[in-house]
PDB file of N, CA and C in Angstrom:
ATOM      1  N   GLN A  18      -1.405   9.831   2.126  1.00 65.00           N
ATOM      2  CA  GLN A  18      -1.567   8.609   1.329  1.00 65.00           C
ATOM      3  C   GLN A  18      -3.013   8.141   1.511  1.00 65.00           C
ATOM      4  N   THR A  19      -3.457   7.485   0.534  1.00 78.00           N
ATOM      5  CA  THR A  19      -4.793   6.914   0.556  1.00 78.00           C
ATOM      6  C   THR A  19      -4.717   5.542   1.218  1.00 78.00           C
ATOM      7  N   ILE A  20      -5.837   5.041   1.691  1.00 74.00           N
ATOM      8  CA  ILE A  20      -5.894   3.693   2.283  1.00 74.00           C
ATOM      9  C   ILE A  20      -5.426   2.664   1.341  1.00 74.00           C
ATOM     10  N   PRO A  21      -5.888   2.614   0.082  1.00 82.00           N
ATOM     11  CA  PRO A  21      -5.358   1.619  -0.840  1.00 82.00           C
ATOM     12  C   PRO A  21      -3.801   1.730  -1.085  1.00 82.00           C
ATOM     13  N   GLU A  22      -3.254   2.920  -1.053  1.00 82.00           N
ATOM     14  CA  GLU A  22      -1.819   3.050  -1.173  1.00 82.00           C
ATOM     15  C   GLU A  22      -1.093   2.452  -0.001  1.00 82.00           C
ATOM     16  N   LEU A  23      -1.671   2.686   1.225  1.00 73.00           N
ATOM     17  CA  LEU A  23      -1.047   2.154   2.452  1.00 73.00           C
ATOM     18  C   LEU A  23      -1.185   0.667   2.501  1.00 73.00           C
ATOM     19  N   VAL A  24      -2.301   0.088   2.076  1.00 76.00           N
ATOM     20  CA  VAL A  24      -2.497  -1.358   2.058  1.00 76.00           C
ATOM     21  C   VAL A  24      -1.506  -2.027   1.069  1.00 76.00           C
ATOM     22  N   ASN A  25      -1.402  -1.367  -0.073  1.00 82.00           N
ATOM     23  CA  ASN A  25      -0.424  -1.905  -1.067  1.00 82.00           C
ATOM     24  C   ASN A  25       0.960  -1.776  -0.561  1.00 82.00           C
ATOM     25  N   TRP A  26       1.358  -0.714   0.059  1.00 76.00           N
ATOM     26  CA  TRP A  26       2.714  -0.533   0.666  1.00 76.00           C
ATOM     27  C   TRP A  26       2.976  -1.584   1.628  1.00 76.00           C
ATOM     28  N   ALA A  27       2.093  -1.985   2.529  1.00 74.00           N
ATOM     29  CA  ALA A  27       2.273  -2.936   3.568  1.00 74.00           C
ATOM     30  C   ALA A  27       2.318  -4.328   2.907  1.00 74.00           C
ATOM     31  N   ARG A  28       1.521  -4.616   1.959  1.00 80.00           N
ATOM     32  CA  ARG A  28       1.502  -5.934   1.299  1.00 80.00           C
ATOM     33  C   ARG A  28       2.814  -6.123   0.531  1.00 80.00           C
ATOM     34  N   GLU A  29       3.278  -5.127  -0.171  1.00 83.00           N
ATOM     35  CA  GLU A  29       4.531  -5.239  -0.909  1.00 83.00           C
ATOM     36  C   GLU A  29       5.714  -5.554  -0.066  1.00 83.00           C
ATOM     37  N   ARG A  30       5.730  -5.000   1.144  1.00 76.00           N
ATOM     38  CA  ARG A  30       6.857  -5.206   2.055  1.00 76.00           C
ATOM     39  C   ARG A  30       6.660  -6.402   2.991  1.00 76.00           C
ATOM     40  N   GLU A  31       5.572  -7.059   2.902  1.00 71.00           N
ATOM     41  CA  GLU A  31       5.232  -8.192   3.723  1.00 71.00           C
ATOM     42  C   GLU A  31       5.439  -8.008   5.188  1.00 71.00           C
ATOM     43  N   PHE A  32       4.906  -6.863   5.711  1.00 67.00           N
ATOM     44  CA  PHE A  32       5.003  -6.517   7.108  1.00 67.00           C
ATOM     45  C   PHE A  32       4.080  -7.437   7.919  1.00 67.00           C
ATOM     46  N   SER A  33       4.466  -7.727   9.106  1.00 69.00           N
ATOM     47  CA  SER A  33       3.561  -8.362  10.069  1.00 69.00           C
ATOM     48  C   SER A  33       3.839  -7.802  11.475  1.00 69.00           C
ATOM     49  N   LEU A  34       2.895  -7.757  12.292  1.00 74.00           N
ATOM     50  CA  LEU A  34       3.034  -7.199  13.648  1.00 74.00           C
ATOM     51  C   LEU A  34       3.063  -8.364  14.673  1.00 74.00           C
ATOM     52  N   ASN A  35       4.034  -8.145  15.615  1.00 76.00           N
ATOM     53  CA  ASN A  35       4.112  -9.082  16.707  1.00 76.00           C
ATOM     54  C   ASN A  35       4.511  -8.290  17.933  1.00 76.00           C
ATOM     55  N   LEU A  36       3.503  -7.617  18.599  1.00 81.00           N
ATOM     56  CA  LEU A  36       3.840  -6.723  19.724  1.00 81.00           C
ATOM     57  C   LEU A  36       3.005  -7.064  20.891  1.00 81.00           C
ATOM     58  N   PRO A  37       3.690  -7.323  22.047  1.00 88.00           N
ATOM     59  CA  PRO A  37       2.889  -7.398  23.321  1.00 88.00           C
ATOM     60  C   PRO A  37       2.290  -6.045  23.616  1.00 88.00           C
ATOM     61  N   THR A  38       1.357  -5.960  24.541  1.00 88.00           N
ATOM     62  CA  THR A  38       0.719  -4.744  24.920  1.00 88.00           C
ATOM     63  C   THR A  38       1.654  -3.659  25.357  1.00 88.00           C
ATOM     64  N   GLU A  39       2.721  -3.996  26.120  1.00 90.00           N
ATOM     65  CA  GLU A  39       3.652  -3.023  26.546  1.00 90.00           C
ATOM     66  C   GLU A  39       4.415  -2.408  25.359  1.00 90.00           C
ATOM     67  N   ARG A  40       4.774  -3.255  24.449  1.00 90.00           N
ATOM     68  CA  ARG A  40       5.544  -2.727  23.262  1.00 90.00           C
ATOM     69  C   ARG A  40       4.625  -1.898  22.406  1.00 90.00           C
ATOM     70  N   LEU A  41       3.415  -2.274  22.293  1.00 89.00           N
ATOM     71  CA  LEU A  41       2.413  -1.422  21.458  1.00 89.00           C
ATOM     72  C   LEU A  41       2.266  -0.104  22.165  1.00 89.00           C
ATOM     73  N   ALA A  42       2.104  -0.078  23.479  1.00 91.00           N
ATOM     74  CA  ALA A  42       1.956   1.172  24.217  1.00 91.00           C
ATOM     75  C   ALA A  42       3.243   2.029  24.045  1.00 91.00           C
ATOM     76  N   PHE A  43       4.447   1.392  24.044  1.00 91.00           N
ATOM     77  CA  PHE A  43       5.681   2.046  23.857  1.00 91.00           C
ATOM     78  C   PHE A  43       5.719   2.681  22.434  1.00 91.00           C
ATOM     79  N   LEU A  44       5.297   1.942  21.417  1.00 91.00           N
ATOM     80  CA  LEU A  44       5.282   2.434  20.089  1.00 91.00           C
ATOM     81  C   LEU A  44       4.284   3.642  19.909  1.00 91.00           C
ATOM     82  N   LEU A  45       3.136   3.532  20.508  1.00 90.00           N
ATOM     83  CA  LEU A  45       2.167   4.622  20.451  1.00 90.00           C
ATOM     84  C   LEU A  45       2.716   5.859  21.105  1.00 90.00           C
ATOM     85  N   ALA A  46       3.273   5.694  22.290  1.00 92.00           N
ATOM     86  CA  ALA A  46       3.947   6.877  22.969  1.00 92.00           C
ATOM     87  C   ALA A  46       5.024   7.468  22.142  1.00 92.00           C
ATOM     88  N   ILE A  47       5.878   6.662  21.464  1.00 92.00           N
ATOM     89  CA  ILE A  47       6.887   7.176  20.616  1.00 92.00           C
ATOM     90  C   ILE A  47       6.240   7.985  19.469  1.00 92.00           C
ATOM     91  N   ALA A  48       5.189   7.486  18.865  1.00 90.00           N
ATOM     92  CA  ALA A  48       4.519   8.156  17.800  1.00 90.00           C
ATOM     93  C   ALA A  48       3.995   9.509  18.176  1.00 90.00           C
ATOM     94  N   ILE A  49       3.397   9.552  19.377  1.00 90.00           N
ATOM     95  CA  ILE A  49       2.876  10.835  19.901  1.00 90.00           C
ATOM     96  C   ILE A  49       4.023  11.812  20.131  1.00 90.00           C
ATOM     97  N   TYR A  50       5.076  11.311  20.844  1.00 91.00           N
ATOM     98  CA  TYR A  50       6.230  12.183  21.020  1.00 91.00           C
ATOM     99  C   TYR A  50       6.812  12.698  19.737  1.00 91.00           C
ATOM    100  N   ASN A  51       6.905  11.777  18.794  1.00 89.00           N
ATOM    101  CA  ASN A  51       7.505  12.129  17.486  1.00 89.00           C
ATOM    102  C   ASN A  51       6.679  13.220  16.811  1.00 89.00           C
ATOM    103  N   ASN A  52       5.364  13.176  16.958  1.00 86.00           N
ATOM    104  CA  ASN A  52       4.559  14.246  16.259  1.00 86.00           C
ATOM    105  C   ASN A  52       4.887  15.581  16.810  1.00 86.00           C
ATOM    106  N   GLU A  53       5.439  15.716  18.052  1.00 84.00           N
ATOM    107  CA  GLU A  53       5.844  16.965  18.585  1.00 84.00           C
ATOM    108  C   GLU A  53       7.167  17.442  18.181  1.00 84.00           C
ATOM    109  N   ARG A  54       7.947  16.572  17.552  1.00 81.00           N
ATOM    110  CA  ARG A  54       9.320  16.949  17.087  1.00 81.00           C
ATOM    111  C   ARG A  54       9.240  17.563  15.710  1.00 81.00           C
ATOM    112  N   ILE A  55      10.047  18.516  15.477  1.00 80.00           N
ATOM    113  CA  ILE A  55      10.085  19.234  14.254  1.00 80.00           C
ATOM    114  C   ILE A  55      10.840  18.368  13.187  1.00 80.00           C
ATOM    115  N   ASP A  56      12.010  17.811  13.620  1.00 82.00           N
ATOM    116  CA  ASP A  56      12.862  17.086  12.754  1.00 82.00           C
ATOM    117  C   ASP A  56      12.587  15.599  12.653  1.00 82.00           C
ATOM    118  N   GLY A  57      11.726  15.042  13.487  1.00 82.00           N
ATOM    119  CA  GLY A  57      11.354  13.643  13.558  1.00 82.00           C
ATOM    120  C   GLY A  57      12.444  12.750  14.046  1.00 82.00           C
ATOM    121  N   GLU A  58      13.506  13.384  14.610  1.00 88.00           N
ATOM    122  CA  GLU A  58      14.622  12.565  15.198  1.00 88.00           C
ATOM    123  C   GLU A  58      14.563  12.534  16.690  1.00 88.00           C
ATOM    124  N   MET A  59      14.878  11.349  17.214  1.00 93.00           N
ATOM    125  CA  MET A  59      14.844  11.149  18.661  1.00 93.00           C
ATOM    126  C   MET A  59      16.221  10.466  19.045  1.00 93.00           C
ATOM    127  N   LEU A  60      16.722  10.841  20.201  1.00 91.00           N
ATOM    128  CA  LEU A  60      17.855  10.251  20.781  1.00 91.00           C
ATOM    129  C   LEU A  60      17.461   9.028  21.636  1.00 91.00           C
ATOM    130  N   GLU A  61      18.391   8.191  21.857  1.00 93.00           N
ATOM    131  CA  GLU A  61      18.070   6.961  22.693  1.00 93.00           C
ATOM    132  C   GLU A  61      17.603   7.463  24.096  1.00 93.00           C
ATOM    133  N   THR A  62      18.187   8.528  24.664  1.00 93.00           N
ATOM    134  CA  THR A  62      17.698   8.975  25.980  1.00 93.00           C
ATOM    135  C   THR A  62      16.236   9.367  25.948  1.00 93.00           C
ATOM    136  N   ASP A  63      15.755   9.933  24.806  1.00 94.00           N
ATOM    137  CA  ASP A  63      14.301  10.280  24.631  1.00 94.00           C
ATOM    138  C   ASP A  63      13.532   8.974  24.707  1.00 94.00           C
ATOM    139  N   LEU A  64      13.924   7.969  24.017  1.00 96.00           N
ATOM    140  CA  LEU A  64      13.204   6.679  23.968  1.00 96.00           C
ATOM    141  C   LEU A  64      13.228   6.003  25.349  1.00 96.00           C
ATOM    142  N   VAL A  65      14.361   6.061  26.100  1.00 96.00           N
ATOM    143  CA  VAL A  65      14.400   5.493  27.380  1.00 96.00           C
ATOM    144  C   VAL A  65      13.472   6.234  28.357  1.00 96.00           C
ATOM    145  N   ASP A  66      13.379   7.520  28.205  1.00 95.00           N
ATOM    146  CA  ASP A  66      12.431   8.279  29.088  1.00 95.00           C
ATOM    147  C   ASP A  66      10.971   7.886  28.774  1.00 95.00           C
ATOM    148  N   ILE A  67      10.724   7.764  27.489  1.00 94.00           N
ATOM    149  CA  ILE A  67       9.363   7.360  27.131  1.00 94.00           C
ATOM    150  C   ILE A  67       9.096   5.940  27.685  1.00 94.00           C
ATOM    151  N   PHE A  68      10.049   5.043  27.533  1.00 95.00           N
ATOM    152  CA  PHE A  68       9.908   3.676  28.079  1.00 95.00           C
ATOM    153  C   PHE A  68       9.709   3.676  29.600  1.00 95.00           C
ATOM    154  N   ARG A  69      10.342   4.572  30.265  1.00 95.00           N
ATOM    155  CA  ARG A  69      10.211   4.704  31.757  1.00 95.00           C
ATOM    156  C   ARG A  69       8.760   5.035  32.117  1.00 95.00           C
ATOM    157  N   HIS A  70       8.126   5.930  31.321  1.00 93.00           N
ATOM    158  CA  HIS A  70       6.697   6.212  31.571  1.00 93.00           C
ATOM    159  C   HIS A  70       5.834   4.956  31.357  1.00 93.00           C
ATOM    160  N   ILE A  71       6.073   4.251  30.283  1.00 93.00           N
ATOM    161  CA  ILE A  71       5.343   3.085  29.986  1.00 93.00           C
ATOM    162  C   ILE A  71       5.521   2.097  31.060  1.00 93.00           C
ATOM    163  N   SER A  72       6.788   1.867  31.492  1.00 92.00           N
ATOM    164  CA  SER A  72       7.121   0.853  32.564  1.00 92.00           C
ATOM    165  C   SER A  72       6.363   1.203  33.796  1.00 92.00           C
ATOM    166  N   ASN A  73       6.354   2.499  34.199  1.00 92.00           N
ATOM    167  CA  ASN A  73       5.603   2.845  35.374  1.00 92.00           C
ATOM    168  C   ASN A  73       4.140   2.614  35.224  1.00 92.00           C
ATOM    169  N   ALA A  74       3.575   2.867  34.070  1.00 92.00           N
ATOM    170  CA  ALA A  74       2.095   2.592  33.870  1.00 92.00           C
ATOM    171  C   ALA A  74       1.769   1.133  33.971  1.00 92.00           C
ATOM    172  N   PHE A  75       2.728   0.253  33.667  1.00 90.00           N
ATOM    173  CA  PHE A  75       2.559  -1.201  33.737  1.00 90.00           C
ATOM    174  C   PHE A  75       3.059  -1.765  35.038  1.00 90.00           C
ATOM    175  N   ASP A  76       3.388  -0.890  35.964  1.00 90.00           N
ATOM    176  CA  ASP A  76       3.908  -1.279  37.315  1.00 90.00           C
ATOM    177  C   ASP A  76       5.086  -2.271  37.304  1.00 90.00           C
ATOM    178  N   GLN A  77       6.016  -1.937  36.422  1.00 91.00           N
ATOM    179  CA  GLN A  77       7.244  -2.838  36.274  1.00 91.00           C
ATOM    180  C   GLN A  77       8.347  -2.224  37.051  1.00 91.00           C
ATOM    181  N   SER A  78       9.316  -3.029  37.373  1.00 89.00           N
ATOM    182  CA  SER A  78      10.411  -2.649  38.193  1.00 89.00           C
ATOM    183  C   SER A  78      11.195  -1.528  37.531  1.00 89.00           C
ATOM    184  N   ALA A  79      11.572  -0.514  38.410  1.00 89.00           N
ATOM    185  CA  ALA A  79      12.375   0.598  37.901  1.00 89.00           C
ATOM    186  C   ALA A  79      13.852   0.227  37.889  1.00 89.00           C
ATOM    187  N   GLU A  80      14.241  -0.856  38.493  1.00 91.00           N
ATOM    188  CA  GLU A  80      15.639  -1.307  38.580  1.00 91.00           C
ATOM    189  C   GLU A  80      16.148  -1.779  37.247  1.00 91.00           C
ATOM    190  N   THR A  81      15.290  -2.304  36.420  1.00 92.00           N
ATOM    191  CA  THR A  81      15.823  -2.843  35.108  1.00 92.00           C
ATOM    192  C   THR A  81      15.366  -2.110  33.941  1.00 92.00           C
ATOM    193  N   ILE A  82      15.012  -0.804  34.106  1.00 93.00           N
ATOM    194  CA  ILE A  82      14.501   0.000  32.982  1.00 93.00           C
ATOM    195  C   ILE A  82      15.483   0.093  31.874  1.00 93.00           C
ATOM    196  N   SER A  83      16.739   0.383  32.168  1.00 93.00           N
ATOM    197  CA  SER A  83      17.746   0.584  31.081  1.00 93.00           C
ATOM    198  C   SER A  83      17.856  -0.658  30.192  1.00 93.00           C
ATOM    199  N   THR A  84      17.917  -1.834  30.838  1.00 94.00           N
ATOM    200  CA  THR A  84      18.056  -3.009  30.085  1.00 94.00           C
ATOM    201  C   THR A  84      16.810  -3.321  29.266  1.00 94.00           C
ATOM    202  N   ARG A  85      15.659  -3.189  29.892  1.00 94.00           N
ATOM    203  CA  ARG A  85      14.390  -3.481  29.188  1.00 94.00           C
ATOM    204  C   ARG A  85      14.108  -2.484  28.109  1.00 94.00           C
ATOM    205  N   ALA A  86      14.493  -1.178  28.323  1.00 95.00           N
ATOM    206  CA  ALA A  86      14.325  -0.161  27.275  1.00 95.00           C
ATOM    207  C   ALA A  86      15.176  -0.427  26.085  1.00 95.00           C
ATOM    208  N   ASN A  87      16.406  -0.824  26.394  1.00 95.00           N
ATOM    209  CA  ASN A  87      17.334  -1.169  25.281  1.00 95.00           C
ATOM    210  C   ASN A  87      16.756  -2.349  24.506  1.00 95.00           C
ATOM    211  N   ASN A  88      16.275  -3.391  25.190  1.00 94.00           N
ATOM    212  CA  ASN A  88      15.690  -4.533  24.443  1.00 94.00           C
ATOM    213  C   ASN A  88      14.421  -4.118  23.677  1.00 94.00           C
ATOM    214  N   ALA A  89      13.662  -3.281  24.238  1.00 94.00           N
ATOM    215  CA  ALA A  89      12.455  -2.832  23.482  1.00 94.00           C
ATOM    216  C   ALA A  89      12.791  -2.011  22.227  1.00 94.00           C
ATOM    217  N   ILE A  90      13.793  -1.075  22.424  1.00 95.00           N
ATOM    218  CA  ILE A  90      14.272  -0.322  21.284  1.00 95.00           C
ATOM    219  C   ILE A  90      14.796  -1.205  20.157  1.00 95.00           C
ATOM    220  N   ASN A  91      15.617  -2.138  20.583  1.00 95.00           N
ATOM    221  CA  ASN A  91      16.226  -3.087  19.553  1.00 95.00           C
ATOM    222  C   ASN A  91      15.135  -3.887  18.839  1.00 95.00           C
ATOM    223  N   GLU A  92      14.112  -4.283  19.645  1.00 92.00           N
ATOM    224  CA  GLU A  92      13.045  -5.052  18.997  1.00 92.00           C
ATOM    225  C   GLU A  92      12.233  -4.168  18.031  1.00 92.00           C
ATOM    226  N   LEU A  93      11.982  -2.919  18.321  1.00 93.00           N
ATOM    227  CA  LEU A  93      11.298  -2.064  17.440  1.00 93.00           C
ATOM    228  C   LEU A  93      12.203  -1.718  16.106  1.00 93.00           C
ATOM    229  N   VAL A  94      13.458  -1.720  16.292  1.00 94.00           N
ATOM    230  CA  VAL A  94      14.338  -1.586  15.138  1.00 94.00           C
ATOM    231  C   VAL A  94      14.331  -2.843  14.277  1.00 94.00           C
ATOM    232  N   LYS A  95      14.365  -3.907  14.979  1.00 91.00           N
ATOM    233  CA  LYS A  95      14.342  -5.228  14.250  1.00 91.00           C
ATOM    234  C   LYS A  95      13.057  -5.449  13.483  1.00 91.00           C
ATOM    235  N   GLN A  96      11.976  -5.066  14.084  1.00 88.00           N
ATOM    236  CA  GLN A  96      10.690  -5.192  13.442  1.00 88.00           C
ATOM    237  C   GLN A  96      10.357  -4.010  12.464  1.00 88.00           C
ATOM    238  N   ARG A  97      11.298  -3.196  12.212  1.00 86.00           N
ATOM    239  CA  ARG A  97      11.140  -2.044  11.305  1.00 86.00           C
ATOM    240  C   ARG A  97      10.187  -0.951  11.674  1.00 86.00           C
ATOM    241  N   PHE A  98      10.011  -0.783  12.885  1.00 90.00           N
ATOM    242  CA  PHE A  98       9.174   0.347  13.435  1.00 90.00           C
ATOM    243  C   PHE A  98       9.968   1.555  13.532  1.00 90.00           C
ATOM    244  N   LEU A  99      11.330   1.374  13.893  1.00 94.00           N
ATOM    245  CA  LEU A  99      12.268   2.463  14.096  1.00 94.00           C
ATOM    246  C   LEU A  99      13.495   2.259  13.142  1.00 94.00           C
ATOM    247  N   ASN A 100      14.093   3.305  12.658  1.00 92.00           N
ATOM    248  CA  ASN A 100      15.342   3.322  12.006  1.00 92.00           C
ATOM    249  C   ASN A 100      16.387   3.846  12.956  1.00 92.00           C
ATOM    250  N   ARG A 101      17.520   3.256  13.006  1.00 92.00           N
ATOM    251  CA  ARG A 101      18.629   3.717  13.855  1.00 92.00           C
ATOM    252  C   ARG A 101      19.788   4.129  12.995  1.00 92.00           C
ATOM    253  N   PHE A 102      20.344   5.287  13.221  1.00 90.00           N
ATOM    254  CA  PHE A 102      21.565   5.740  12.570  1.00 90.00           C
ATOM    255  C   PHE A 102      22.304   6.709  13.429  1.00 90.00           C
ATOM    256  N   SER A 103      23.479   7.050  13.033  1.00 83.00           N
ATOM    257  CA  SER A 103      24.297   7.992  13.820  1.00 83.00           C
ATOM    258  C   SER A 103      24.736   9.095  12.877  1.00 83.00           C
ATOM    259  N   SER A 104      25.074  10.207  13.548  1.00 72.00           N
ATOM    260  CA  SER A 104      25.444  11.452  12.842  1.00 72.00           C
ATOM    261  C   SER A 104      26.720  11.951  13.397  1.00 72.00           C
ATOM    262  N   GLU A 105      27.518  12.658  12.599  1.00 71.00           N
ATOM    263  CA  GLU A 105      28.710  13.284  13.203  1.00 71.00           C
ATOM    264  C   GLU A 105      28.341  14.403  14.091  1.00 71.00           C
ATOM    265  N   PHE A 106      27.156  14.968  13.981  1.00 70.00           N
ATOM    266  CA  PHE A 106      26.672  16.034  14.881  1.00 70.00           C
ATOM    267  C   PHE A 106      26.319  15.548  16.224  1.00 70.00           C
ATOM    268  N   THR A 107      26.088  14.279  16.428  1.00 62.00           N
ATOM    269  CA  THR A 107      25.676  13.763  17.660  1.00 62.00           C
ATOM    270  C   THR A 107      26.810  13.025  18.397  1.00 62.00           C
ATOM    271  N   GLU A 108      28.002  13.168  17.871  1.00 72.00           N
ATOM    272  CA  GLU A 108      29.210  12.517  18.500  1.00 72.00           C
ATOM    273  C   GLU A 108      29.053  11.033  18.773  1.00 72.00           C
ATOM    274  N   GLY A 109      28.550  10.245  17.865  1.00 73.00           N
ATOM    275  CA  GLY A 109      28.441   8.837  17.952  1.00 73.00           C
ATOM    276  C   GLY A 109      27.191   8.331  18.624  1.00 73.00           C
ATOM    277  N   LEU A 110      26.342   9.221  19.096  1.00 83.00           N
ATOM    278  CA  LEU A 110      25.120   8.784  19.679  1.00 83.00           C
ATOM    279  C   LEU A 110      24.133   8.293  18.618  1.00 83.00           C
ATOM    280  N   SER A 111      23.335   7.366  18.952  1.00 88.00           N
ATOM    281  CA  SER A 111      22.340   6.834  18.018  1.00 88.00           C
ATOM    282  C   SER A 111      21.192   7.842  17.873  1.00 88.00           C
ATOM    283  N   ILE A 112      20.663   8.013  16.614  1.00 90.00           N
ATOM    284  CA  ILE A 112      19.495   8.752  16.343  1.00 90.00           C
ATOM    285  C   ILE A 112      18.445   7.823  15.850  1.00 90.00           C
ATOM    286  N   TYR A 113      17.220   8.052  16.202  1.00 92.00           N
ATOM    287  CA  TYR A 113      16.124   7.171  15.834  1.00 92.00           C
ATOM    288  C   TYR A 113      15.069   7.983  15.071  1.00 92.00           C
ATOM    289  N   ARG A 114      14.477   7.356  14.091  1.00 91.00           N
ATOM    290  CA  ARG A 114      13.288   7.901  13.416  1.00 91.00           C
ATOM    291  C   ARG A 114      12.186   6.804  13.206  1.00 91.00           C
ATOM    292  N   LEU A 115      11.002   7.183  13.412  1.00 88.00           N
ATOM    293  CA  LEU A 115       9.900   6.193  13.087  1.00 88.00           C
ATOM    294  C   LEU A 115       9.918   5.911  11.594  1.00 88.00           C
ATOM    295  N   THR A 116       9.769   4.695  11.244  1.00 84.00           N
ATOM    296  CA  THR A 116       9.554   4.272   9.851  1.00 84.00           C
ATOM    297  C   THR A 116       8.119   4.533   9.455  1.00 84.00           C
ATOM    298  N   PRO A 117       7.816   4.463   8.210  1.00 73.00           N
ATOM    299  CA  PRO A 117       6.365   4.584   7.808  1.00 73.00           C
ATOM    300  C   PRO A 117       5.469   3.614   8.502  1.00 73.00           C
ATOM    301  N   LEU A 118       6.027   2.351   8.711  1.00 73.00           N
ATOM    302  CA  LEU A 118       5.212   1.418   9.493  1.00 73.00           C
ATOM    303  C   LEU A 118       4.958   1.835  10.941  1.00 73.00           C
ATOM    304  N   GLY A 119       6.010   2.459  11.512  1.00 72.00           N
ATOM    305  CA  GLY A 119       5.905   2.898  12.931  1.00 72.00           C
ATOM    306  C   GLY A 119       4.966   4.022  13.038  1.00 72.00           C
ATOM    307  N   VAL A 120       4.899   4.887  12.004  1.00 68.00           N
ATOM    308  CA  VAL A 120       3.989   6.011  12.020  1.00 68.00           C
ATOM    309  C   VAL A 120       2.613   5.573  11.963  1.00 68.00           C
TER     310      VAL A 120
END
């Protein structure tokens, strides 16, 4: 896509960003990880592992990683950086994909 197309796309959808540094780092790490994926799909366990690396880099407590990772994932879904869906092939586990905004 061209820059004018991307600008128009963001303007039409009225996107805004509200991410603390930790969340931005998490989103960037997800984007890098996603580039290595063939299908562009990630499991929640993948995202929690990525969050663990970010949490360690920010010297945050390892005891609350699961809860904080879940909150961070939900926030990225709410802000339309990630799409969440499930598939019969994953037996009820959530699958995540970066949205065009997340990319």
